[in-house]
PDB file of C-alpha atoms in Angstrom:
ATOM      1  CA  MET A 181       0.209   0.146  -0.396  1.00 64.00           C
ATOM      2  CA  GLN A 182       2.470   2.342   1.434  1.00 76.00           C
ATOM      3  CA  LEU A 183       4.373   1.938  -3.080  1.00 74.00           C
ATOM      4  CA  PHE A 184       1.749   2.635  -4.394  1.00 77.00           C
ATOM      5  CA  TRP A 185       0.476   5.936  -1.794  1.00 73.00           C
ATOM      6  CA  HIS A 186       4.160   7.117  -2.466  1.00 76.00           C
ATOM      7  CA  LYS A 187       4.723   6.500  -6.420  1.00 78.00           C
ATOM      8  CA  GLY A 188       0.848   5.984  -8.067  1.00 78.00           C
ATOM      9  CA  PHE A 189       0.077   3.068  -9.850  1.00 80.00           C
ATOM     10  CA  HIS A 190       1.598   4.134 -12.874  1.00 78.00           C
ATOM     11  CA  ASP A 191       5.303   4.689 -11.765  1.00 81.00           C
ATOM     12  CA  THR A 192       5.539   1.542  -9.523  1.00 81.00           C
ATOM     13  CA  SER A 193       7.307  -0.262 -11.702  1.00 77.00           C
ATOM     14  CA  LEU A 194       7.266  -4.620 -10.809  1.00 79.00           C
ATOM     15  CA  LYS A 195       9.855  -3.998 -10.063  1.00 82.00           C
ATOM     16  CA  ASP A 196       9.555  -2.166  -7.450  1.00 81.00           C
ATOM     17  CA  LEU A 197       6.462  -4.559  -6.739  1.00 84.00           C
ATOM     18  CA  GLU A 198       9.178  -7.057  -6.606  1.00 80.00           C
ATOM     19  CA  ARG A 199      11.727  -5.604  -4.210  1.00 83.00           C
ATOM     20  CA  ALA A 200       8.831  -4.363  -1.892  1.00 82.00           C
ATOM     21  CA  LEU A 201       6.992  -7.523  -1.421  1.00 82.00           C
ATOM     22  CA  GLU A 202       9.764  -9.832  -1.279  1.00 82.00           C
ATOM     23  CA  MET A 203       8.371 -11.999  -4.253  1.00 80.00           C
ATOM     24  CA  HIS A 204       9.637 -12.386  -8.255  1.00 80.00           C
ATOM     25  CA  PRO A 205       6.689 -11.688 -10.173  1.00 77.00           C
ATOM     26  CA  GLY A 206       5.560 -15.188 -10.860  1.00 82.00           C
ATOM     27  CA  SER A 207       4.603 -15.323  -7.289  1.00 81.00           C
ATOM     28  CA  ILE A 208       3.049 -11.761  -7.507  1.00 79.00           C
ATOM     29  CA  TYR A 209       1.183 -12.668 -10.075  1.00 80.00           C
ATOM     30  CA  ALA A 210       0.000 -15.975  -8.860  1.00 84.00           C
ATOM     31  CA  THR A 211      -0.830 -13.913  -5.587  1.00 85.00           C
ATOM     32  CA  PHE A 212      -2.379 -11.046  -6.118  1.00 84.00           C
ATOM     33  CA  GLY A 213      -3.562 -11.559 -10.665  1.00 84.00           C
ATOM     34  CA  SER A 214      -2.472  -8.495 -11.496  1.00 82.00           C
ATOM     35  CA  LYS A 215      -0.813  -5.218 -10.578  1.00 84.00           C
ATOM     36  CA  GLY A 216      -4.435  -3.760 -11.065  1.00 83.00           C
ATOM     37  CA  GLN A 217      -5.699  -6.094  -8.470  1.00 87.00           C
ATOM     38  CA  LEU A 218      -2.836  -5.808  -5.706  1.00 86.00           C
ATOM     39  CA  PHE A 219      -3.220  -1.857  -6.631  1.00 84.00           C
ATOM     40  CA  GLN A 220      -7.038  -2.710  -6.155  1.00 87.00           C
ATOM     41  CA  GLU A 221      -6.470  -4.596  -2.763  1.00 89.00           C
ATOM     42  CA  ALA A 222      -3.815  -1.291  -1.996  1.00 87.00           C
ATOM     43  CA  LEU A 223      -6.847   1.207  -2.271  1.00 88.00           C
ATOM     44  CA  GLU A 224      -9.067  -1.234   0.152  1.00 91.00           C
ATOM     45  CA  ARG A 225      -6.846  -1.764   2.586  1.00 89.00           C
ATOM     46  CA  TYR A 226      -6.394   1.919   2.589  1.00 85.00           C
ATOM     47  CA  ALA A 227      -9.855   3.232   2.886  1.00 90.00           C
ATOM     48  CA  HIS A 228     -10.456   0.246   6.053  1.00 92.00           C
ATOM     49  CA  LEU A 229      -7.198   2.296   7.743  1.00 89.00           C
ATOM     50  CA  ALA A 230      -8.924   5.317   6.863  1.00 90.00           C
ATOM     51  CA  LEU A 231     -12.373   4.449   8.357  1.00 93.00           C
ATOM     52  CA  ILE A 232     -11.166   3.063  11.198  1.00 94.00           C
ATOM     53  CA  GLU A 233      -9.758   5.869  12.173  1.00 93.00           C
ATOM     54  CA  LEU A 234     -12.926   8.031  11.255  1.00 95.00           C
ATOM     55  CA  GLU A 235     -14.803   5.883  13.476  1.00 96.00           C
ATOM     56  CA  ARG A 236     -12.204   5.221  16.674  1.00 96.00           C
ATOM     57  CA  THR A 237     -13.171   8.971  16.707  1.00 96.00           C
ATOM     58  CA  LEU A 238     -16.610   9.508  16.050  1.00 97.00           C
ATOM     59  CA  ALA A 239     -16.907   6.829  18.998  1.00 97.00           C
ATOM     60  CA  ALA A 240     -15.161   8.996  21.388  1.00 97.00           C
ATOM     61  CA  HIS A 241     -16.787  11.965  21.160  1.00 97.00           C
ATOM     62  CA  GLU A 242     -20.285  12.548  22.657  1.00 93.00           C
ATOM     63  CA  SER A 243     -22.127  13.528  19.602  1.00 96.00           C
ATOM     64  CA  PRO A 244     -21.268  13.485  15.762  1.00 97.00           C
ATOM     65  CA  LEU A 245     -20.573  16.521  15.444  1.00 97.00           C
ATOM     66  CA  ALA A 246     -17.697  16.521  17.893  1.00 97.00           C
ATOM     67  CA  GLY A 247     -16.408  13.429  16.658  1.00 97.00           C
ATOM     68  CA  LEU A 248     -16.983  15.122  12.985  1.00 98.00           C
ATOM     69  CA  ALA A 249     -14.743  18.297  13.978  1.00 97.00           C
ATOM     70  CA  ALA A 250     -12.356  16.139  16.348  1.00 97.00           C
ATOM     71  CA  TYR A 251     -11.511  14.535  12.937  1.00 96.00           C
ATOM     72  CA  LEU A 252     -10.883  17.179  10.866  1.00 96.00           C
ATOM     73  CA  ARG A 253      -8.360  18.482  13.549  1.00 96.00           C
ATOM     74  CA  GLN A 254      -7.078  15.226  13.974  1.00 93.00           C
ATOM     75  CA  LEU A 255      -6.206  15.436  10.599  1.00 91.00           C
ATOM     76  CA  GLY A 256      -4.182  18.567  11.058  1.00 90.00           C
ATOM     77  CA  GLY A 257      -1.696  16.896  12.150  1.00 85.00           C
ATOM     78  CA  LEU A 258      -1.097  15.242   8.516  1.00 76.00           C
ATOM     79  CA  ARG A 259       2.546  17.193   8.289  1.00 75.00           C
ATOM     80  CA  ASP A 260       3.010  15.796  11.669  1.00 75.00           C
ATOM     81  CA  GLN A 261       3.507  12.629  10.536  1.00 70.00           C
ATOM     82  CA  THR A 262       6.066  10.419   7.976  1.00 65.00           C
ATOM     83  CA  VAL A 263       3.884   8.829   5.636  1.00 62.00           C
ATOM     84  CA  PRO A 264       4.451   8.313   2.261  1.00 55.00           C
ATOM     85  CA  SER A 265       2.022  11.446   1.280  1.00 61.00           C
ATOM     86  CA  ARG A 266      -0.163  13.319   2.679  1.00 65.00           C
ATOM     87  CA  ALA A 267      -2.172  13.730   0.346  1.00 72.00           C
ATOM     88  CA  CYS A 268      -5.605  11.589   0.342  1.00 76.00           C
ATOM     89  CA  MET A 269      -5.116   8.159  -1.874  1.00 77.00           C
ATOM     90  CA  LEU A 270      -7.946   8.038  -2.577  1.00 80.00           C
ATOM     91  CA  VAL A 271      -8.275  10.815  -4.808  1.00 83.00           C
ATOM     92  CA  LYS A 272      -4.641  10.917  -6.213  1.00 83.00           C
ATOM     93  CA  SER A 273      -5.550   7.177  -8.168  1.00 84.00           C
ATOM     94  CA  LEU A 274      -8.475   9.031  -9.365  1.00 84.00           C
ATOM     95  CA  LEU A 275      -6.880  12.183 -11.105  1.00 85.00           C
ATOM     96  CA  GLU A 276      -4.089   9.162 -12.685  1.00 86.00           C
ATOM     97  CA  LEU A 277      -5.902   6.850 -13.456  1.00 86.00           C
ATOM     98  CA  GLY A 278      -7.532   6.888 -17.169  1.00 81.00           C
ATOM     99  CA  GLU A 279     -10.002   4.144 -18.544  1.00 82.00           C
ATOM    100  CA  ARG A 280      -7.580   1.893 -19.106  1.00 85.00           C
ATOM    101  CA  GLU A 281      -7.687   1.191 -15.222  1.00 87.00           C
ATOM    102  CA  LYS A 282     -11.306   1.846 -15.268  1.00 89.00           C
ATOM    103  CA  ASP A 283     -11.647  -1.316 -12.656  1.00 89.00           C
ATOM    104  CA  ALA A 284      -9.252   0.439 -10.215  1.00 87.00           C
ATOM    105  CA  ARG A 285     -11.431   3.705 -10.756  1.00 88.00           C
ATOM    106  CA  GLU A 286     -14.830   2.442  -9.527  1.00 90.00           C
ATOM    107  CA  LYS A 287     -13.191   1.080  -6.748  1.00 89.00           C
ATOM    108  CA  ALA A 288     -11.070   4.514  -5.926  1.00 89.00           C
ATOM    109  CA  GLU A 289     -14.837   5.899  -6.386  1.00 91.00           C
ATOM    110  CA  ALA A 290     -16.441   4.032  -4.385  1.00 93.00           C
ATOM    111  CA  LEU A 291     -13.905   3.604  -1.620  1.00 91.00           C
ATOM    112  CA  LEU A 292     -14.680   7.609  -1.849  1.00 92.00           C
ATOM    113  CA  THR A 293     -18.457   6.945  -1.651  1.00 95.00           C
ATOM    114  CA  THR A 294     -17.503   4.690   1.617  1.00 95.00           C
ATOM    115  CA  MET A 295     -16.145   7.521   3.484  1.00 94.00           C
ATOM    116  CA  GLU A 296     -18.516  10.564   2.184  1.00 96.00           C
ATOM    117  CA  GLY A 297     -22.314   7.979   3.474  1.00 97.00           C
ATOM    118  CA  ARG A 298     -20.028   8.063   6.917  1.00 97.00           C
ATOM    119  CA  PHE A 299     -20.319  11.753   6.487  1.00 98.00           C
ATOM    120  CA  ILE A 300     -23.642  12.111   5.887  1.00 98.00           C
ATOM    121  CA  ASP A 301     -25.186   9.535   8.433  1.00 98.00           C
ATOM    122  CA  SER A 302     -22.834  11.300  10.994  1.00 98.00           C
ATOM    123  CA  PHE A 303     -24.731  14.345  10.146  1.00 98.00           C
ATOM    124  CA  ALA A 304     -28.543  12.459   9.748  1.00 98.00           C
ATOM    125  CA  LYS A 305     -27.892  11.102  13.408  1.00 97.00           C
ATOM    126  CA  ALA A 306     -26.773  14.557  14.921  1.00 97.00           C
ATOM    127  CA  GLN A 307     -29.997  16.345  13.305  1.00 96.00           C
ATOM    128  CA  GLN A 308     -31.577  12.704  14.548  1.00 96.00           C
ATOM    129  CA  THR A 309     -30.064  14.008  18.087  1.00 95.00           C
ATOM    130  CA  GLY A 310     -31.356  17.450  18.241  1.00 94.00           C
ATOM    131  CA  GLU A 311     -27.291  18.829  17.963  1.00 96.00           C
ATOM    132  CA  LEU A 312     -28.092  19.643  13.937  1.00 95.00           C
ATOM    133  CA  ASP A 313     -30.750  21.992  12.684  1.00 93.00           C
ATOM    134  CA  GLU A 314     -33.664  20.124  10.285  1.00 93.00           C
ATOM    135  CA  GLU A 315     -33.180  22.752   7.957  1.00 94.00           C
ATOM    136  CA  LEU A 316     -29.523  21.219   7.084  1.00 96.00           C
ATOM    137  CA  ASP A 317     -28.933  18.679   4.261  1.00 97.00           C
ATOM    138  CA  PRO A 318     -27.032  16.097   6.135  1.00 98.00           C
ATOM    139  CA  THR A 319     -25.712  15.260   2.231  1.00 98.00           C
ATOM    140  CA  ARG A 320     -24.757  17.593   1.106  1.00 98.00           C
ATOM    141  CA  LEU A 321     -22.870  18.276   4.854  1.00 98.00           C
ATOM    142  CA  GLY A 322     -21.180  14.901   4.466  1.00 98.00           C
ATOM    143  CA  ARG A 323     -20.147  16.040   0.923  1.00 97.00           C
ATOM    144  CA  ARG A 324     -18.781  19.213   1.985  1.00 97.00           C
ATOM    145  CA  LEU A 325     -17.055  18.321   4.190  1.00 98.00           C
ATOM    146  CA  GLN A 326     -15.089  15.426   2.565  1.00 96.00           C
ATOM    147  CA  ALA A 327     -14.483  18.044   0.059  1.00 96.00           C
ATOM    148  CA  GLU A 328     -13.117  19.646   2.339  1.00 96.00           C
ATOM    149  CA  VAL A 329     -11.009  16.631   4.446  1.00 94.00           C
ATOM    150  CA  MET A 330      -9.823  16.122   0.772  1.00 92.00           C
ATOM    151  CA  GLY A 331      -8.625  19.863   0.063  1.00 92.00           C
ATOM    152  CA  LEU A 332      -6.772  19.618   3.429  1.00 92.00           C
ATOM    153  CA  ARG A 333      -4.769  16.415   2.435  1.00 89.00           C
ATOM    154  CA  SER A 334      -3.551  18.293  -0.778  1.00 89.00           C
ATOM    155  CA  PHE A 335      -2.775  21.682   0.712  1.00 89.00           C
ATOM    156  CA  ALA A 336      -1.126  19.211   3.471  1.00 85.00           C
ATOM    157  CA  GLN A 337       0.826  17.920   0.346  1.00 84.00           C
ATOM    158  CA  ARG A 338       1.629  20.864  -0.627  1.00 85.00           C
ATOM    159  CA  ASP A 339       5.336  22.771   0.833  1.00 84.00           C
ATOM    160  CA  VAL A 340       3.383  24.338   4.388  1.00 86.00           C
ATOM    161  CA  ASP A 341       4.274  24.635   7.854  1.00 90.00           C
ATOM    162  CA  SER A 342       2.538  22.380   9.819  1.00 89.00           C
ATOM    163  CA  ALA A 343       1.237  25.238  12.123  1.00 93.00           C
ATOM    164  CA  ALA A 344      -0.701  26.069   8.821  1.00 93.00           C
ATOM    165  CA  VAL A 345      -1.927  22.968   8.087  1.00 91.00           C
ATOM    166  CA  HIS A 346      -3.033  22.832  12.240  1.00 93.00           C
ATOM    167  CA  ALA A 347      -5.033  26.677  11.711  1.00 96.00           C
ATOM    168  CA  LEU A 348      -6.817  25.184   8.531  1.00 96.00           C
ATOM    169  CA  ALA A 349      -7.481  22.090  10.181  1.00 95.00           C
ATOM    170  CA  ASP A 350      -8.965  24.246  13.235  1.00 97.00           C
ATOM    171  CA  ASP A 351     -10.908  26.824  11.213  1.00 97.00           C
ATOM    172  CA  MET A 352     -12.707  24.236   9.389  1.00 97.00           C
ATOM    173  CA  ALA A 353     -13.615  22.614  12.891  1.00 97.00           C
ATOM    174  CA  SER A 354     -14.320  25.326  14.390  1.00 97.00           C
ATOM    175  CA  SER A 355     -17.098  26.041  10.857  1.00 96.00           C
ATOM    176  CA  LEU A 356     -18.448  22.408  11.954  1.00 95.00           C
ATOM    177  CA  GLU A 357     -19.098  23.203  15.027  1.00 96.00           C
ATOM    178  CA  ALA A 358     -21.225  26.248  14.396  1.00 95.00           C
ATOM    179  CA  LEU A 359     -23.403  24.197  12.113  1.00 94.00           C
ATOM    180  CA  ARG A 360     -24.771  23.388  15.992  1.00 91.00           C
ATOM    181  CA  SER A 361     -28.363  24.040  16.931  1.00 77.00           C
ATOM    182  CA  SER A 362     -28.706  26.246  19.431  1.00 65.00           C
ATOM    183  CA  ALA A 363     -31.466  24.243  20.886  1.00 54.00           C
ATOM    184  CA  HIS A 364     -28.667  21.869  21.216  1.00 56.00           C
TER     185      HIS A 364
END
């Protein structure tokens, strides 16, 4: 996963995979079927880990909005981490993959939709508990949050100061907290 996340699908060679997996080409193909299938498994692993982190953060907070705000603030620490890339692997894949890699592209799209759905569910739950005004649209809010997360991760990929990423994440979280219903 780390190799694909860092280099992308096209720039990851079979030799790179051989070294990273400590496998011969025949073993790679016997185990994974193809480079494309291995890449899709890497996308699934990346998305699974991201979803676990989101769920862990949501569960640690008393309300959906507090959990989502905390998740954004966590992402503010992207420049403080040693990771293959600070940009989202799924978004990087969507930007890189063409029609020839239709299956992998559809996989990345589906995984992003799953995360977006989790955001939407959190906003709907906040609405059900009275934390979020009934007039607000959970779907629209979930999509907006997804776009903000994608943008924050892209911003963190740039050569910017860690404090700037933290500040931006905090601004986004504060904006989300401002949605809290006055009745709550």
